C-alpha atoms as one frame of an Amber mdcrd trajectory, in Angstrom:
protein
 -26.957 -12.976  -8.668 -23.421 -13.560  -9.953 -22.253 -17.105 -10.389 -19.664
 -18.256  -7.863 -16.628 -19.915  -9.439 -16.176 -23.659  -9.077 -12.851 -22.986
  -7.312 -14.539 -20.771  -4.727 -17.287 -23.348  -4.048 -14.646 -26.043  -3.537
 -12.724 -23.707  -1.224 -15.808 -22.960   0.870 -16.765 -26.624   1.212 -13.190
 -27.686   1.944 -12.696 -25.018   4.575 -16.030 -25.811   6.188 -14.797 -29.367
   6.705 -11.217 -28.529   7.649 -12.063 -25.645   9.940  -9.835 -22.644  10.807
  -6.635 -24.405   9.804  -7.769 -24.575   6.153  -4.979 -23.280   3.910  -5.559
 -21.405   0.677  -4.162 -22.794  -2.579  -3.829 -19.676  -4.674  -1.547 -21.297
  -7.249  -4.188 -23.962  -7.911  -6.878 -21.314  -8.189  -4.777 -19.382 -10.711
  -3.978 -22.519 -12.716  -7.617 -23.658 -12.780  -9.074 -20.278 -13.721  -6.245
 -19.025 -15.941  -6.595 -15.684 -14.180  -4.881 -13.745 -11.407  -6.641 -10.771
  -9.803  -4.570  -7.805  -8.660  -6.037  -5.340  -6.191  -4.973  -1.758  -6.886
  -5.515   1.743  -5.521  -6.937   4.688  -7.453  -4.838   7.561  -6.081  -1.786
   6.233  -4.202   0.791   8.006  -6.363   3.383   6.724  -7.233   2.580   3.227
  -5.939  -0.742   2.335  -7.533  -3.136   4.733  -9.272  -4.957   5.752 -12.439
  -2.917   7.869 -14.840  -4.341  10.459 -17.238  -5.315   7.661 -19.645  -7.179
   5.778 -16.881  -4.556   3.047 -16.943  -3.481   1.529 -13.618   0.212   2.287
 -13.135   2.778   2.649 -10.368   5.803   1.321  -8.549   3.867  -1.427  -6.748
   2.117  -2.374  -9.990   5.453  -2.851 -11.756   6.590  -5.151  -8.951   3.317
  -7.082  -9.090   3.686  -7.621 -12.829   7.130  -9.130 -12.166   5.467 -11.433
  -9.637   2.883 -12.439 -12.247   5.719 -13.366 -14.623   7.232 -15.570 -11.905
   3.854 -17.248 -11.280   3.461 -17.976 -15.004   6.903 -19.565 -15.031   6.195
 -21.560 -11.867   2.926 -22.928 -13.286   4.386 -23.339 -16.801   1.484 -21.374
 -18.255   1.850 -19.859 -21.721  -0.909 -17.351 -20.945  -2.193 -15.869 -17.710
  -4.973 -13.294 -17.765  -4.639 -10.379 -15.354  -7.776  -8.905 -13.834  -7.511
  -5.540 -12.099  -9.813  -4.890  -9.145  -9.874  -1.477  -7.392  -9.616  -1.482
  -3.598  -9.638   1.161  -0.877  -7.935   1.314   2.503 -11.143  -0.026   4.046
 -11.869  -2.826   1.521  -8.404  -4.190   0.697  -8.162  -6.710   3.567 -11.758
  -8.026   3.296 -11.396  -8.455  -0.485  -8.179 -10.380   0.059  -9.664 -12.573
   2.781 -12.786 -13.492   0.779 -10.844 -14.487  -2.344 -11.783 -11.549  -4.580
  -8.153 -10.489  -5.104  -4.967 -12.583  -5.079  -2.365  -9.833  -4.596  -2.843
  -6.305  -3.301  -0.513  -3.961  -5.159  -0.492  -0.671  -3.313   0.854   1.154
  -0.287  -0.203  -1.073   2.591   1.707  -1.076   5.862   2.844  -4.485   7.100
   2.282  -4.716  10.854   1.679  -7.429  13.422  -2.024  -6.656  13.771  -2.678
  -7.058  10.046  -0.608 -10.233   9.946  -3.414 -11.865  11.936  -5.624 -11.477
   8.857  -3.280 -11.543   5.852   0.303 -12.332   4.879   2.775  -9.860   3.405
   5.458 -10.258   0.769   9.007  -8.960   1.138   8.882  -5.254   2.015   8.997
  -3.044  -1.106   9.207   0.409   0.551   9.759   1.995   3.952   8.110   5.270
   4.932   6.954   7.136   8.076   3.674   8.576   9.393   3.719  12.401   9.348
   1.205  15.181   8.739   0.846  17.799   6.040  -0.589  21.276   6.593  -0.561
  24.708   5.023   2.554  26.733   5.818   0.572  29.747   6.987  -1.067  27.581
   9.697   2.384  27.309  11.343   1.842  23.751  12.641   5.189  22.150  13.382
   4.514  19.359  15.896   1.562  17.242  16.953   1.250  19.433  20.060   0.341
  22.329  17.736  -2.751  20.347  16.684  -4.334  20.514  20.143  -8.077  21.154
  19.913  -8.015  21.291  16.101  -9.745  19.236  13.402  -7.466  16.845  11.513
  -8.108  14.157   8.920  -6.756  10.800   7.798  -7.892   8.052   5.470 -10.321
   5.427   6.708  -8.868   1.961   7.297  -5.230   3.073   7.574  -2.674   2.662
  10.347  -2.291   6.443  10.225  -5.772   7.224  11.529  -5.329   4.587  14.231
  -2.050   6.191  15.348  -3.601   9.651  15.253  -6.360   8.462  17.590  -3.820
   6.817  19.907  -1.629   9.907  20.182  -4.742  12.053  20.645  -5.624  10.043
  23.769  -2.050   9.662  24.990  -1.241  13.377  24.792  -4.788  14.543  25.645
  -4.808  16.768  22.583  -8.554  16.935  22.120  -8.227  16.762  18.339 -11.356
  16.223  16.254 -10.257  13.396  13.925 -12.351  12.842  10.823 -12.030   9.979
   8.321 -12.024  10.389   4.533 -12.599   7.624   1.999  -9.227   7.968   0.249
  -6.020  10.024   0.213  -7.276  12.485  -2.398 -10.352  13.290  -0.298  -8.222
  13.626   2.846  -5.926  16.129   1.139  -8.911  18.049  -0.248 -10.317  18.278
   3.288  -7.264  20.299   4.346  -7.093  22.195   1.075 -10.663  23.461   1.572
 -10.172  24.324   5.249 -12.359  21.615   6.778  -9.280  20.281   8.607  -5.894
  21.793   9.403  -3.731  18.706   8.929  -3.715  15.312   7.202  -1.923  12.326
   8.783  -0.473   9.908   6.226   2.710   8.145   5.112   5.222  10.803   4.148
   5.917   9.457   0.651   2.217   9.739  -0.211   2.141  13.254   1.224   5.155
  14.264  -0.899   3.293  13.012  -3.955   0.045  14.803  -3.094   1.894  18.071
  -2.465   3.917  17.763  -5.674   0.726  17.249  -7.686  -1.267  19.994  -5.933
  -2.221  23.335  -7.474   0.286  25.248  -5.360   2.989  22.999  -3.839   4.758
  25.939  -2.192   1.876  26.537   0.237   2.296  23.139   1.931   4.663  21.763
   4.566   5.185  18.220   5.832   6.011  17.775   9.507   9.498  16.782  10.581
   7.865  14.838  13.422   7.449  11.148  12.514   4.876   9.161  14.458   6.088
   5.758  13.258   8.063   3.683  10.745   5.851   2.110   8.055   7.132  -0.859
   5.974   5.000  -1.452   2.860   4.233  -4.978   1.684   2.165  -6.613  -1.036
  -0.654  -8.535   0.619  -1.723 -12.121  -0.007  -3.964 -14.573   1.801  -2.767
 -16.222   4.988  -1.505 -19.776   5.289  -0.442 -20.248   1.665   3.256 -21.014
   1.933   3.640 -22.243  -1.656   2.233 -19.017  -3.093   4.257 -16.831  -0.756
   7.438 -18.657  -1.774   6.880 -17.730  -5.423   5.917 -14.127  -4.582   8.880
 -13.520  -2.288  11.191 -15.274  -4.720  10.196 -12.860  -7.472  10.771  -9.784
  -5.294  14.024 -11.096  -3.852  15.287 -11.730  -7.385  14.565  -8.085  -8.248
  16.712  -7.063  -5.286  19.519  -9.534  -5.956  19.754  -8.658  -9.650  19.632
  -4.922  -9.011  16.560  -4.542 -11.233  14.750  -2.894  -8.330  16.996   0.153
  -8.780  15.630   0.690 -12.294  12.031   0.319 -11.134  12.637   2.620  -8.154
  14.287   5.308 -10.292  11.384   5.207 -12.767   8.861   6.164 -10.087  10.805
   8.214  -7.531  13.631   9.863  -9.466  12.015  10.664 -12.828   8.868  12.468
 -14.036   5.717  10.392 -13.456   2.220  10.726 -14.871  -0.232  12.364 -14.866
   1.588  15.712 -14.515   5.145  14.641 -15.283   6.356  15.665 -11.826   9.601
  14.247 -10.428   9.149  13.380  -6.744  12.947  13.257  -6.382  12.944  10.880
  -3.396  16.217   8.900  -3.273  16.132   5.411  -1.826  16.355   5.719   1.954
  18.736   3.886   4.258  15.949   1.710   5.692  14.896   0.406   2.290  18.506
  -0.063   1.158  18.852  -2.327   4.167  15.863  -4.372   2.980  17.257  -4.665
  -0.544  20.544  -5.974   0.867  18.812  -8.309   3.331  15.194  -8.928   2.258
  12.607  -9.191   5.039   8.836  -9.304   5.402   8.944  -8.350   9.075   6.083
  -6.377  10.570   8.277  -5.074  13.425   9.130  -1.357  12.949  12.369  -1.850
  14.908  13.683  -4.084  12.102  13.752  -1.057   9.803  15.492   1.393  12.111
């Protein structure tokens, strides 16, 4: 049995006494342990993933490392160890809530339902929920998916929305869940499903890195607006202030443009493919006026 850290024991005892209102003190935890744990994805290109050298890289990772620098400065620590902990769509919120990770650096949609469990930093990307399919299937709208088998990734807002629209439109789709985005895409690639519902930026990346990008098409239909945010534990205002301050400084200084260009407008590992996705109007709006809102209407 693994030893539980002194900080975690204190947190459990303190929260047992204080009850539901118990606030987390992540800065104290980081100071006491000398370590910050970043949750990361394995295949969410270009946000957070393993490159060809099995190093964790990505747009969200670069932003998280800037946040770590701000935390070091805030705590006046000469050294701060960074521990990387892989997460999936299904495990990311539980691992945040139980104290395993301190920041989740990936492609997680900030919405009101999730805000009941976790807090989100200033939005770092805005995307939309669409579906990808093979061109020869000739699937243009969700109505074309009636009675067909489709796939999405377990634990995502995308699979939830697919189920909702399935009921609303009485499409009779057979919706299956895959463990991650790579498996979802493979499910369509091998013919076990005809379409994969996911955030469009992740679909662009999967198509660009596929064996034959020309055989794929991404729907023009958008089911929703999806603002991405870096997750942290609820009820920790002091920690959130440092995190948001770091991101807002990236926006104010213009440094975000350099980070964005590195991952969306230049070749990225592992295949050196340029996604060529210019910064959209919705995200430009966030950069000009930072927000951590979970309301889709605030990004339209």
